[in-house]
PDB file of C-alpha atoms in Angstrom:
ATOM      1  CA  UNK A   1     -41.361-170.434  89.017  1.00  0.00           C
ATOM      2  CA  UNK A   2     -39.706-168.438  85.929  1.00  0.00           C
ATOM      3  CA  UNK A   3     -40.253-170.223  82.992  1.00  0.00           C
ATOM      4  CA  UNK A   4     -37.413-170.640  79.943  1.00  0.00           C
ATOM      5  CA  UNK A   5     -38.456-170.277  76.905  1.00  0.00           C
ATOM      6  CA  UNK A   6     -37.247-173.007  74.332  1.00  0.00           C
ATOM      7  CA  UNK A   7     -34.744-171.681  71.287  1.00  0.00           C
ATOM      8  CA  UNK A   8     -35.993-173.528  68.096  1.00  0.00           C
ATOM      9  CA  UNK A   9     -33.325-176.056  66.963  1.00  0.00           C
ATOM     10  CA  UNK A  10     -32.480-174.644  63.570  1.00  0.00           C
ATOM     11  CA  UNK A  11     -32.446-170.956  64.617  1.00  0.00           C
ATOM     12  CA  UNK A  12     -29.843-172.334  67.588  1.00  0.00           C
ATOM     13  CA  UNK A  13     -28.036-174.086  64.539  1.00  0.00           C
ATOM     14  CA  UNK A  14     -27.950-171.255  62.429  1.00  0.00           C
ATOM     15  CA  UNK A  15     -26.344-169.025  65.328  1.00  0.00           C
ATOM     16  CA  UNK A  16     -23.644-171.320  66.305  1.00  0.00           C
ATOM     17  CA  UNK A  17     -22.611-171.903  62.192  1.00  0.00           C
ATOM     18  CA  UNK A  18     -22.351-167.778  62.542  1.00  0.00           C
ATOM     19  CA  UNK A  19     -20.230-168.307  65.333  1.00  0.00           C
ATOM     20  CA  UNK A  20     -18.317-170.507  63.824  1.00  0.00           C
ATOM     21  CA  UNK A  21     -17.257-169.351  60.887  1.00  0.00           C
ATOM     22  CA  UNK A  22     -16.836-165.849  62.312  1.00  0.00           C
ATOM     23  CA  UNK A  23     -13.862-167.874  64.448  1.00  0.00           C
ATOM     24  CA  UNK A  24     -12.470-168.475  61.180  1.00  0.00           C
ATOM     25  CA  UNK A  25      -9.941-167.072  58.438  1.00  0.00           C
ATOM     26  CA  UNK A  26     -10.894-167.062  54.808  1.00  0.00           C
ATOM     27  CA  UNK A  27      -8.831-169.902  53.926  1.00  0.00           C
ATOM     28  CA  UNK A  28      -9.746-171.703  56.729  1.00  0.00           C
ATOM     29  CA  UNK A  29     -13.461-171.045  55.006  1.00  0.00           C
ATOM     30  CA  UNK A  30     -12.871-172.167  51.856  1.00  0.00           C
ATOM     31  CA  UNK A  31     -10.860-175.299  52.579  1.00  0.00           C
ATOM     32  CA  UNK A  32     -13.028-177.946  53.244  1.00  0.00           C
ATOM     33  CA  UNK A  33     -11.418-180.595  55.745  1.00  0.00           C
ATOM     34  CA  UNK A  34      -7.499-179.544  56.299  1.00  0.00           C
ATOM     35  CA  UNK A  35      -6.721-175.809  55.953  1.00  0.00           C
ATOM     36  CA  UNK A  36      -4.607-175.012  53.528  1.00  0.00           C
ATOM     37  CA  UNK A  37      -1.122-173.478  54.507  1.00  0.00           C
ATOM     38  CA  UNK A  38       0.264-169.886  54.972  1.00  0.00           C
ATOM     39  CA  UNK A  39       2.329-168.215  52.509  1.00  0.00           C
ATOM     40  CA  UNK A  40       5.906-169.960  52.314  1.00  0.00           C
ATOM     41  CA  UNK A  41       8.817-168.190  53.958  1.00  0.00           C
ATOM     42  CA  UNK A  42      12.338-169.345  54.099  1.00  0.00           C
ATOM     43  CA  UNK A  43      14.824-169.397  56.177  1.00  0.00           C
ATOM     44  CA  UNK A  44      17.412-167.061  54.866  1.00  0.00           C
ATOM     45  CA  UNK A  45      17.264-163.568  52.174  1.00  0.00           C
ATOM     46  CA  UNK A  46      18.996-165.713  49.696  1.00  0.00           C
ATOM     47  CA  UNK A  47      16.425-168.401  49.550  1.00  0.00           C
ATOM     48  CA  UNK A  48      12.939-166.010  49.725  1.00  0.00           C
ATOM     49  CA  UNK A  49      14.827-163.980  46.985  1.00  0.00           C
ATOM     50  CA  UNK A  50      15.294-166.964  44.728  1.00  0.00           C
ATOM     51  CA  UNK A  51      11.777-167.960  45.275  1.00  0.00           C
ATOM     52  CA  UNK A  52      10.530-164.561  44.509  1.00  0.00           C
ATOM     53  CA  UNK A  53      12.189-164.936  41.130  1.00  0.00           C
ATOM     54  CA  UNK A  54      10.699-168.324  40.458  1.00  0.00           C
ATOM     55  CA  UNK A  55       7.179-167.320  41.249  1.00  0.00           C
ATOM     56  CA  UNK A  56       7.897-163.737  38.896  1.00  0.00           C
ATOM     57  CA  UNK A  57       9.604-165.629  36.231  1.00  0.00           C
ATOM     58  CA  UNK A  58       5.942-168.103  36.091  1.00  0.00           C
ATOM     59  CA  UNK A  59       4.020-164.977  36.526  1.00  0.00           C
ATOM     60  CA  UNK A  60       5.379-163.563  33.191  1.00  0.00           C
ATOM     61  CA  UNK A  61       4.332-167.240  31.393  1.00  0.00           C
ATOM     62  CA  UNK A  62       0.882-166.706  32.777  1.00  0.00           C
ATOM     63  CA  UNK A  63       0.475-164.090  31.189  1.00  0.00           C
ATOM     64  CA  UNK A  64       2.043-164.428  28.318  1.00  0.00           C
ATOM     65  CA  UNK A  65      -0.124-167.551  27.923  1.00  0.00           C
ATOM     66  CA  UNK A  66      -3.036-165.617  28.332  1.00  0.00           C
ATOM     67  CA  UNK A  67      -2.237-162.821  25.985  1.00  0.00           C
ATOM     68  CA  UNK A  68      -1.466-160.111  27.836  1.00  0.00           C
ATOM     69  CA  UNK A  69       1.689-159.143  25.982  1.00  0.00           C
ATOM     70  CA  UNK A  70       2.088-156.187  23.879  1.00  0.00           C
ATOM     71  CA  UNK A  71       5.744-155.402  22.183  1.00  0.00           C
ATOM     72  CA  UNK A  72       7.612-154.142  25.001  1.00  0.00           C
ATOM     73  CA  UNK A  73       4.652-152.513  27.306  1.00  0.00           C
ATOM     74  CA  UNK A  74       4.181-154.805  30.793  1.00  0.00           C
ATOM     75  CA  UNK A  75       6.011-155.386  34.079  1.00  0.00           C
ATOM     76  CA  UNK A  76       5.734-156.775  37.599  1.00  0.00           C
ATOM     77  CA  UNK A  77       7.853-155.275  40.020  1.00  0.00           C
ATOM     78  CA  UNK A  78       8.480-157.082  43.385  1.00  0.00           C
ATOM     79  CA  UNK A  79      10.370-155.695  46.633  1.00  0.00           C
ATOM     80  CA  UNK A  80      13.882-157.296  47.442  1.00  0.00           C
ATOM     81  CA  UNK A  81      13.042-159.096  50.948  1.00  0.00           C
ATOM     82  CA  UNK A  82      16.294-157.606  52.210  1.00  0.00           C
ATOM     83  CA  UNK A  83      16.727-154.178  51.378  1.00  0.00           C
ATOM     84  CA  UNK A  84      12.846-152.980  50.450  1.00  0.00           C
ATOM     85  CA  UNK A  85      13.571-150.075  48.902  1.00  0.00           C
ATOM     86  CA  UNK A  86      14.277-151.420  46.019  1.00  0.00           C
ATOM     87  CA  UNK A  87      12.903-153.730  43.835  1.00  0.00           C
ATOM     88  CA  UNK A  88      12.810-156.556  41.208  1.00  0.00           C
ATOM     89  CA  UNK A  89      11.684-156.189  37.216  1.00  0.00           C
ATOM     90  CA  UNK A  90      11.808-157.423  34.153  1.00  0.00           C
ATOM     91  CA  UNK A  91      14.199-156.609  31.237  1.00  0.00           C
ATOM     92  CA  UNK A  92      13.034-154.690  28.364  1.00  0.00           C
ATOM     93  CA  UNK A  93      11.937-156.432  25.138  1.00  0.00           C
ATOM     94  CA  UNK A  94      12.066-159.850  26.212  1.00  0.00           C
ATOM     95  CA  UNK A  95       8.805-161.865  25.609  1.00  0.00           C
ATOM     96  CA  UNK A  96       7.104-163.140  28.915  1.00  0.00           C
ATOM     97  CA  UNK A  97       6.842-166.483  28.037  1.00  0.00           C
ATOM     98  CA  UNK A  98      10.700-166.967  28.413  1.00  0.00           C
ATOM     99  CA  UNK A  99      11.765-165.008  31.299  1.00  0.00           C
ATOM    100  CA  UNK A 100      13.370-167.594  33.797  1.00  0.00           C
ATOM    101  CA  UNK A 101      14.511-166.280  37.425  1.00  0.00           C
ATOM    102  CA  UNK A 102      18.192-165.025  36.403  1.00  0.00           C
ATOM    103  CA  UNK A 103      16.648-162.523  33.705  1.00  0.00           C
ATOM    104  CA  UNK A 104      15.258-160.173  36.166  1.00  0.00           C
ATOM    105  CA  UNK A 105      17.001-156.744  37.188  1.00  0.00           C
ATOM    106  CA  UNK A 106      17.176-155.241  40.798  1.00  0.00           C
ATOM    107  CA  UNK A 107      17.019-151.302  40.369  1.00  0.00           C
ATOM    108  CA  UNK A 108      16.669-148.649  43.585  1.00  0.00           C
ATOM    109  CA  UNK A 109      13.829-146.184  43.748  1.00  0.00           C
ATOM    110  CA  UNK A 110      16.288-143.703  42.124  1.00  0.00           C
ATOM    111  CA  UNK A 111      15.949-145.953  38.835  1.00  0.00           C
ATOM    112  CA  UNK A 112      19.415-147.384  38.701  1.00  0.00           C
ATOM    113  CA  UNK A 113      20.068-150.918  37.898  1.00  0.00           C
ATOM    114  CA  UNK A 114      22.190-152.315  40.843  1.00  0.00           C
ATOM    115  CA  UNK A 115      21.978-156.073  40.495  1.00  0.00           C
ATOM    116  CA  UNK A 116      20.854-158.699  38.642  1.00  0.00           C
ATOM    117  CA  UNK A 117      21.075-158.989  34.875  1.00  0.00           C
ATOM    118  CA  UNK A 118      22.806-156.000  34.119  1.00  0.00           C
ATOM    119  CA  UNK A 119      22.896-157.053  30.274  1.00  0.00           C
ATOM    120  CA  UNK A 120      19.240-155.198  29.446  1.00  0.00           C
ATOM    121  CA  UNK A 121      17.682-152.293  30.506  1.00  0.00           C
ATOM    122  CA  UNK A 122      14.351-152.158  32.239  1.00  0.00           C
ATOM    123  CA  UNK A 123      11.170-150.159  31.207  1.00  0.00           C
ATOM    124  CA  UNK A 124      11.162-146.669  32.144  1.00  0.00           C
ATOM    125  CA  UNK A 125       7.630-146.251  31.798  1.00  0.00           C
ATOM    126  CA  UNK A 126       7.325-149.304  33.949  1.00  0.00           C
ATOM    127  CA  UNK A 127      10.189-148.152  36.760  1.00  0.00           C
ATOM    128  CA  UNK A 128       8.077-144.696  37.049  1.00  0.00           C
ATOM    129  CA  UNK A 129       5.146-146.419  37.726  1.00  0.00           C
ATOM    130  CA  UNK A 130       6.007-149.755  40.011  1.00  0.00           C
ATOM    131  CA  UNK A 131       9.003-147.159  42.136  1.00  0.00           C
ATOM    132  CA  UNK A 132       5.739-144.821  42.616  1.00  0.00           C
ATOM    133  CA  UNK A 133       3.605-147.198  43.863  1.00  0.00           C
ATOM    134  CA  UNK A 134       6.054-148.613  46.373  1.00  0.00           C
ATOM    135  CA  UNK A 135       6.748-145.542  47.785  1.00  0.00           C
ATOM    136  CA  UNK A 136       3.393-144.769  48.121  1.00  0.00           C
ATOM    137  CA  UNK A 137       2.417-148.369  49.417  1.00  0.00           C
ATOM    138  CA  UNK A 138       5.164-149.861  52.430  1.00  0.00           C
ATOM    139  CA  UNK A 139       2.696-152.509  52.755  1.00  0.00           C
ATOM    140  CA  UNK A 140       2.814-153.606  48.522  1.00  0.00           C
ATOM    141  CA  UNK A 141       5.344-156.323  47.918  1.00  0.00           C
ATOM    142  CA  UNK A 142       4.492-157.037  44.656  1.00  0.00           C
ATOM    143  CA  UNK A 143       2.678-154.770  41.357  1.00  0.00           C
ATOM    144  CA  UNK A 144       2.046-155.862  37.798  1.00  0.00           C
ATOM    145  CA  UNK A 145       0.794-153.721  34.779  1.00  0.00           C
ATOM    146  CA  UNK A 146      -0.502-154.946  32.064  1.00  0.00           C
ATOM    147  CA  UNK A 147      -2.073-153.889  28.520  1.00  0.00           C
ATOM    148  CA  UNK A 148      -4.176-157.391  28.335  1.00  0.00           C
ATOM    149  CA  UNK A 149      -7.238-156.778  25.493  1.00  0.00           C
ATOM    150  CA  UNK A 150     -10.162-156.808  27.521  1.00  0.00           C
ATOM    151  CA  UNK A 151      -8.709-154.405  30.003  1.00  0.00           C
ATOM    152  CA  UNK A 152      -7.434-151.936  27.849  1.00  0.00           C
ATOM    153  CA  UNK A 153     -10.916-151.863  26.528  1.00  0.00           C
ATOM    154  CA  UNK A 154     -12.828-151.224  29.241  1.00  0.00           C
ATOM    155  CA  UNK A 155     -10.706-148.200  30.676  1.00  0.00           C
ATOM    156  CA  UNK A 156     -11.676-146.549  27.451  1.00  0.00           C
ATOM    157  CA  UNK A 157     -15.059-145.669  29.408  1.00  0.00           C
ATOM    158  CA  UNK A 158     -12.721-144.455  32.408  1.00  0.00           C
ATOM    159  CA  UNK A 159     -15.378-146.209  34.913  1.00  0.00           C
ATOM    160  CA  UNK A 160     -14.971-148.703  38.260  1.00  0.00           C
ATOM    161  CA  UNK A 161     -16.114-152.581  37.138  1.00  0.00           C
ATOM    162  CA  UNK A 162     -19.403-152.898  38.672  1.00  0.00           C
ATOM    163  CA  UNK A 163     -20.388-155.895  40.925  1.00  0.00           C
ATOM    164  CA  UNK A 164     -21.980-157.908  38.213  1.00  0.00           C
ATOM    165  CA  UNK A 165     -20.118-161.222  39.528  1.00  0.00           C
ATOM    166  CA  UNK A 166     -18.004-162.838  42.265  1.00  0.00           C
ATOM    167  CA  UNK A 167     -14.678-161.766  40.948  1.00  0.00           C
ATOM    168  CA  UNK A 168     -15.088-158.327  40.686  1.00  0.00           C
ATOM    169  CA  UNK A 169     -17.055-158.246  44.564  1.00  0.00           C
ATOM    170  CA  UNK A 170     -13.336-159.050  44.670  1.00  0.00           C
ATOM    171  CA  UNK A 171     -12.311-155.589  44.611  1.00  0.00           C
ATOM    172  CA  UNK A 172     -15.105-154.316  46.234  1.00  0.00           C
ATOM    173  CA  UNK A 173     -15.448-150.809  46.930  1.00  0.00           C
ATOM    174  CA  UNK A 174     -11.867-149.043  47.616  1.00  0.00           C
ATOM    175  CA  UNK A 175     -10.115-152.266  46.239  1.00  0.00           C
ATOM    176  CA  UNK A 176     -10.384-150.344  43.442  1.00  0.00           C
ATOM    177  CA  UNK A 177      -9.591-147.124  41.760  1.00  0.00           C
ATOM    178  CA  UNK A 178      -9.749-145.841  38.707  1.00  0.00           C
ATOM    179  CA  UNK A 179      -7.121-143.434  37.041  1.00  0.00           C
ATOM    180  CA  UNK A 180      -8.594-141.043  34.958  1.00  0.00           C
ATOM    181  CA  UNK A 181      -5.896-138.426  33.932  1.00  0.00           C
ATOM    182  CA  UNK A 182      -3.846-140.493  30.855  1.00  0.00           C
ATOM    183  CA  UNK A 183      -1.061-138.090  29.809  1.00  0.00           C
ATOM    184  CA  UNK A 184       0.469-140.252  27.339  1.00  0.00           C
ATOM    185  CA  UNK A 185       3.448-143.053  28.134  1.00  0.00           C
ATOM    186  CA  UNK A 186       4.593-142.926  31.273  1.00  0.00           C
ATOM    187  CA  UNK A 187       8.000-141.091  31.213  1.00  0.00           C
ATOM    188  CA  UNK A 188       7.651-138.159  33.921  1.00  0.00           C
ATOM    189  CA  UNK A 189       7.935-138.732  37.759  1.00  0.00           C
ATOM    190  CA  UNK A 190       4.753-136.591  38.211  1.00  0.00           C
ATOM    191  CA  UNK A 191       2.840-138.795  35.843  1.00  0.00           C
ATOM    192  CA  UNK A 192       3.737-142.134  37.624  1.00  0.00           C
ATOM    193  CA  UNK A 193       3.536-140.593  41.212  1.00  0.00           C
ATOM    194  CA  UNK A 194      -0.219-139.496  40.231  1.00  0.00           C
ATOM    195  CA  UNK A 195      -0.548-142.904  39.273  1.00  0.00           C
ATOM    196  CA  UNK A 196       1.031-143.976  42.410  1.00  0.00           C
ATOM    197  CA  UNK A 197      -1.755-141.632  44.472  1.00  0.00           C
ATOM    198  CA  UNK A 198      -4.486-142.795  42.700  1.00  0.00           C
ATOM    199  CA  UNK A 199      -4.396-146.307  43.761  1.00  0.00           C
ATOM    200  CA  UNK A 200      -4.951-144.984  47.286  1.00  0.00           C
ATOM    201  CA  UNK A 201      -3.960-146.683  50.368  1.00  0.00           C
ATOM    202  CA  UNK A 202      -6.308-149.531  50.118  1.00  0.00           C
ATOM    203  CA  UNK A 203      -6.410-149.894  46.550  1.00  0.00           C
ATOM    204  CA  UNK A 204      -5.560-153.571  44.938  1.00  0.00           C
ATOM    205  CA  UNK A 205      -6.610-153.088  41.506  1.00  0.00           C
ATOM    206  CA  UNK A 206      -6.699-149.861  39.624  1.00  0.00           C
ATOM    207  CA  UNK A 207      -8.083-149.121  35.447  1.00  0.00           C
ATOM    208  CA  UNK A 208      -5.500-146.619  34.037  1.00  0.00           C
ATOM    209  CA  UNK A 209      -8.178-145.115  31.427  1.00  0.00           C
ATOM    210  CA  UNK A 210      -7.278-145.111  27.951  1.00  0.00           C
ATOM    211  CA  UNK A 211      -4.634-147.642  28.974  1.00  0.00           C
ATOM    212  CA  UNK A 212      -4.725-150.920  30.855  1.00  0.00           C
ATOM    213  CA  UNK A 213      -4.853-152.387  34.076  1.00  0.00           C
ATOM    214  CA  UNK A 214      -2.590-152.258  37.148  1.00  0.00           C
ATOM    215  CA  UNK A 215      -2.741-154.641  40.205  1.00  0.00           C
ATOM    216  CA  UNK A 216      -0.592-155.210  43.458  1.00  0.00           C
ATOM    217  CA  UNK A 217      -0.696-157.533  46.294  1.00  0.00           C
ATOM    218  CA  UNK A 218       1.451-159.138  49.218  1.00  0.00           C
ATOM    219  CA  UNK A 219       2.671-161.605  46.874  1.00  0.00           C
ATOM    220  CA  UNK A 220       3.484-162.565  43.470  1.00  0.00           C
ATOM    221  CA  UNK A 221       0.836-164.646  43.234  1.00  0.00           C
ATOM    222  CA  UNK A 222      -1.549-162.040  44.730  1.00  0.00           C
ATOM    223  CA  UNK A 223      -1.250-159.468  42.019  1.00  0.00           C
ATOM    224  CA  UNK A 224      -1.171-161.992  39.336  1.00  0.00           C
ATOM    225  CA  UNK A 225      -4.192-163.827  40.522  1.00  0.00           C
ATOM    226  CA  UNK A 226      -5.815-160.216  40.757  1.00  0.00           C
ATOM    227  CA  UNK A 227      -4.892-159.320  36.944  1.00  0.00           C
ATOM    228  CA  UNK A 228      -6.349-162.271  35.327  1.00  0.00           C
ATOM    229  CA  UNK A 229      -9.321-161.746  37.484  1.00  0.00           C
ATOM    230  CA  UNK A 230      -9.470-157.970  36.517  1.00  0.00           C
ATOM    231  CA  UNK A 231      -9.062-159.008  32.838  1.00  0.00           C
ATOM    232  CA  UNK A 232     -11.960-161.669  33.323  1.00  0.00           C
ATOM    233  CA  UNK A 233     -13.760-158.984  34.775  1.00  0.00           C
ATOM    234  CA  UNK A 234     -13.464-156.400  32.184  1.00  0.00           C
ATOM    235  CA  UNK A 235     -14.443-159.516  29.817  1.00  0.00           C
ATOM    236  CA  UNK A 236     -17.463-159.617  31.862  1.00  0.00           C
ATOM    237  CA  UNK A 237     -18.474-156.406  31.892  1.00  0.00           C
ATOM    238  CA  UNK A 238     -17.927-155.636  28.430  1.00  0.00           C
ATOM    239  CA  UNK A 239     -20.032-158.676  27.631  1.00  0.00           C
ATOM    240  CA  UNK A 240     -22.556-157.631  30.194  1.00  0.00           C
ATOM    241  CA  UNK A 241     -22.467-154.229  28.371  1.00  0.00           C
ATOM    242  CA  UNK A 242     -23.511-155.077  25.039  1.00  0.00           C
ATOM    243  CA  UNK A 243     -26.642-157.408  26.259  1.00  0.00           C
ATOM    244  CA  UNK A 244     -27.614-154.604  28.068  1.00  0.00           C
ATOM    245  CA  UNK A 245     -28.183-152.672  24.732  1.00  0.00           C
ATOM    246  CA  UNK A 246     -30.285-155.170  23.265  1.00  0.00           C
ATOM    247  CA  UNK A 247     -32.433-154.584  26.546  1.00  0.00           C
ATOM    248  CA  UNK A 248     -31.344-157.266  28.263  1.00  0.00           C
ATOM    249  CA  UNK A 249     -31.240-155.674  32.208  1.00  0.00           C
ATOM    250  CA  UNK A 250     -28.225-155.901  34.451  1.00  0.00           C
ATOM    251  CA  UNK A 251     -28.922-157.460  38.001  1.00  0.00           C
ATOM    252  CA  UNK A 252     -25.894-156.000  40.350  1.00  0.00           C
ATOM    253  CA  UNK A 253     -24.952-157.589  43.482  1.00  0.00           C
ATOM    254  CA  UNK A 254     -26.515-156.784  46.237  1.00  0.00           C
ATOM    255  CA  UNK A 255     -24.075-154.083  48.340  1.00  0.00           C
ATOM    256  CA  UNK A 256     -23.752-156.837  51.530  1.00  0.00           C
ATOM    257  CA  UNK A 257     -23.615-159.630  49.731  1.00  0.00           C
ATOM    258  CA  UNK A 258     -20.525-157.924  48.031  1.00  0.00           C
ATOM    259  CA  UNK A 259     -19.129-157.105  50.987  1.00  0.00           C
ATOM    260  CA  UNK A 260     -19.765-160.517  52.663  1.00  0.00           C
ATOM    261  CA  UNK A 261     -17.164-161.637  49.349  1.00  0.00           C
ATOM    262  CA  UNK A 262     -14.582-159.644  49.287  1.00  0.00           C
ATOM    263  CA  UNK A 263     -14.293-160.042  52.803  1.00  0.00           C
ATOM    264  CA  UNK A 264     -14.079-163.618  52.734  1.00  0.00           C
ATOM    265  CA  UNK A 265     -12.120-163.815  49.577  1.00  0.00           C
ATOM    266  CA  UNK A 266      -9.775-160.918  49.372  1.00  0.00           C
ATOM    267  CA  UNK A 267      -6.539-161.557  52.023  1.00  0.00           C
ATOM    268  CA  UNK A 268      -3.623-162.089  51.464  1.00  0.00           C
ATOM    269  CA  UNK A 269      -3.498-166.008  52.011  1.00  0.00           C
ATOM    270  CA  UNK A 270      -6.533-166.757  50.423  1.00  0.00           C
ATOM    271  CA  UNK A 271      -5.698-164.699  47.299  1.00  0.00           C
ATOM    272  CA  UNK A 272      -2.314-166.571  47.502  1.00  0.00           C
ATOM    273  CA  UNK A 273      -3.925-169.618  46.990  1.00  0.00           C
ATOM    274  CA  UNK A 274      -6.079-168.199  44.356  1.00  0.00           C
ATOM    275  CA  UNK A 275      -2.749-167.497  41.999  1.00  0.00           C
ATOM    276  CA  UNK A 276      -1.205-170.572  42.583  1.00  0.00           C
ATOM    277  CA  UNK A 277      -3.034-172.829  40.206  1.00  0.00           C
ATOM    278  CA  UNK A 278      -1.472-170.875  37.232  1.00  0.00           C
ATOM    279  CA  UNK A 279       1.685-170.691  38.806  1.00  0.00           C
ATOM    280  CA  UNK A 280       1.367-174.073  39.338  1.00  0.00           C
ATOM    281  CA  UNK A 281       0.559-174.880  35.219  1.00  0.00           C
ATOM    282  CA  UNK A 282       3.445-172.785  33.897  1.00  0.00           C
ATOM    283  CA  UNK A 283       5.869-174.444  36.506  1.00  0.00           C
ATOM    284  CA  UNK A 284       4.780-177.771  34.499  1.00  0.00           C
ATOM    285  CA  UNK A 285       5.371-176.502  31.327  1.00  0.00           C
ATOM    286  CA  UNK A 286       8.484-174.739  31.726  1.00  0.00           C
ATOM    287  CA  UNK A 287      10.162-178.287  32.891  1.00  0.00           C
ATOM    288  CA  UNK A 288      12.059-176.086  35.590  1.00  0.00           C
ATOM    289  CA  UNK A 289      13.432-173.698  33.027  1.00  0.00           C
ATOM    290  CA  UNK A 290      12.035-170.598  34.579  1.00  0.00           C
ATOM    291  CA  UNK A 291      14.566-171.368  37.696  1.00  0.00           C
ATOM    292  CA  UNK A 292      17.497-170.635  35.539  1.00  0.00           C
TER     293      UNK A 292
END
């Protein structure tokens, strides 16, 4: 008579919770009891275009309230949901903590300005970078740039984060790049379409050495999320950096465990979620005058 032999009760456990949560999406992971949504559409151009604005004009007051701005360096650019080859941007010289929706300027990948506010130019340092990484990347809706203090710091060393913490697992291996030819402002094609190459085809956050930071995403939210956490990051490391020359030894990540995070962290939805928060603040505080 064959015999079965018995699984023990917590290694049966342990194989079904595997099971289980290999069944399910990040955010489905992370939220505890009822998942949280998808990322909002709408039901006509008109109203995911107004949106888009919204959710740029908060992204600006983010980071304005964080301190990324720097006289008239710093853009987000975001695809137009009906014509995608061409895309959304901020005015030059106006400070981020007062764009509202109606400031922004629709230009084509040629670099003219063909809706919008027409009053202002945009950046041409930013339009040769953000039009070169659209090209490049179909599947980027949205791109910010930055020269926030911690990041412009660390791409003086022209080196990857490392995976000291959570947030930078991340952007965990080709997440992201590091550009390491600086040839001055941006004001060539060639410059901003090596840019554009450099972030490669996976790439979600990239160091621009001697420069600042630049980070994309499916969403507004996405890349906005991912800047603040790149800037935290840089924080970090810098931090991390000057214990380690008083002796004080690093302890990285291990390379799975890493993995494991940004693979349960870093989607679309889940990252989202991750920018909303802020979004979420600045709406507050603006009293609805970034819908303007």
């Amino acid at each position: 008579m064959a015999t079965t032999k018995a699984i023990p009760a917590a290694v049966s456990d342990k194989t079904s919770d595997t099971a289980q949560q290999a069944a399910k999406t990040p955010l489905q992971l992370i939220s505890q009891g009822a998942c949280l949504p998808g990322i909002p559409r709408h039901p006509s151009f008109t109203a995911q275009r107004q949106w888009i604005l919204e959710q740029m004009a908060l992204a600006f007051r983010v980071f304005a309230r964080k301190d990324y701005t720097d006289g008239m360096a710093g853009h987000i650019s975001v695809r137009d949901p009906e014509n995608p080859h061409t895309f959304w941007t901020n005015p030059l010289a106006v400070h981020f903590g007062i764009l509202k929706a109606s400031d922004m300027i629709l230009v084509n990948y040629e670099g003219m300005p063909i809706g919008g506010n027409m009053s202002r130019p945009a950046n041409a340092a930013g339009f040769l970078i953000h039009s070169a990484v659209h090209k490049a990347r179909p599947d980027v809706e949205a791109a910010c740039h930055t020269h926030s203090p911690h990041g412009m710091a660390w791409s003086a060393f022209g080196r990857p984060l490392e995976m000291l913490t959570q947030d930078a697992a991340y952007l965990y291996g080709d997440a992201q790049a590091v550009y390491q030819e600086f040839g001055g402002v941006v004001l060539t094609e060639e410059e901003g379409n090596r840019i554009g190459a450099a972030l490669g085809p996976t790439g979600k956050g990239m160091i621009l050495q001697n420069h600042g930071l630049l980070t994309v995403g499916s969403t507004v939210s996405e890349a906005c999320f991912l800047m603040t956490l790149m800037e935290r990051a840089c924080q970090c490391q810098l931090l991390a950096e000057a214990a380690a020359a008083n002796g004080l030894e690093k302890i990285y990540i291990p390379d799975e465990s890493a993995r494991y995070t940004f693979e349960n962290s870093s989607e679309p939805e889940t990252l989202y979620w991750e920018g909303q928060p802020d979004l979420q603040f600045e709406e507050y505080m603006s009293k609805g005058e970034h819908q303007k």
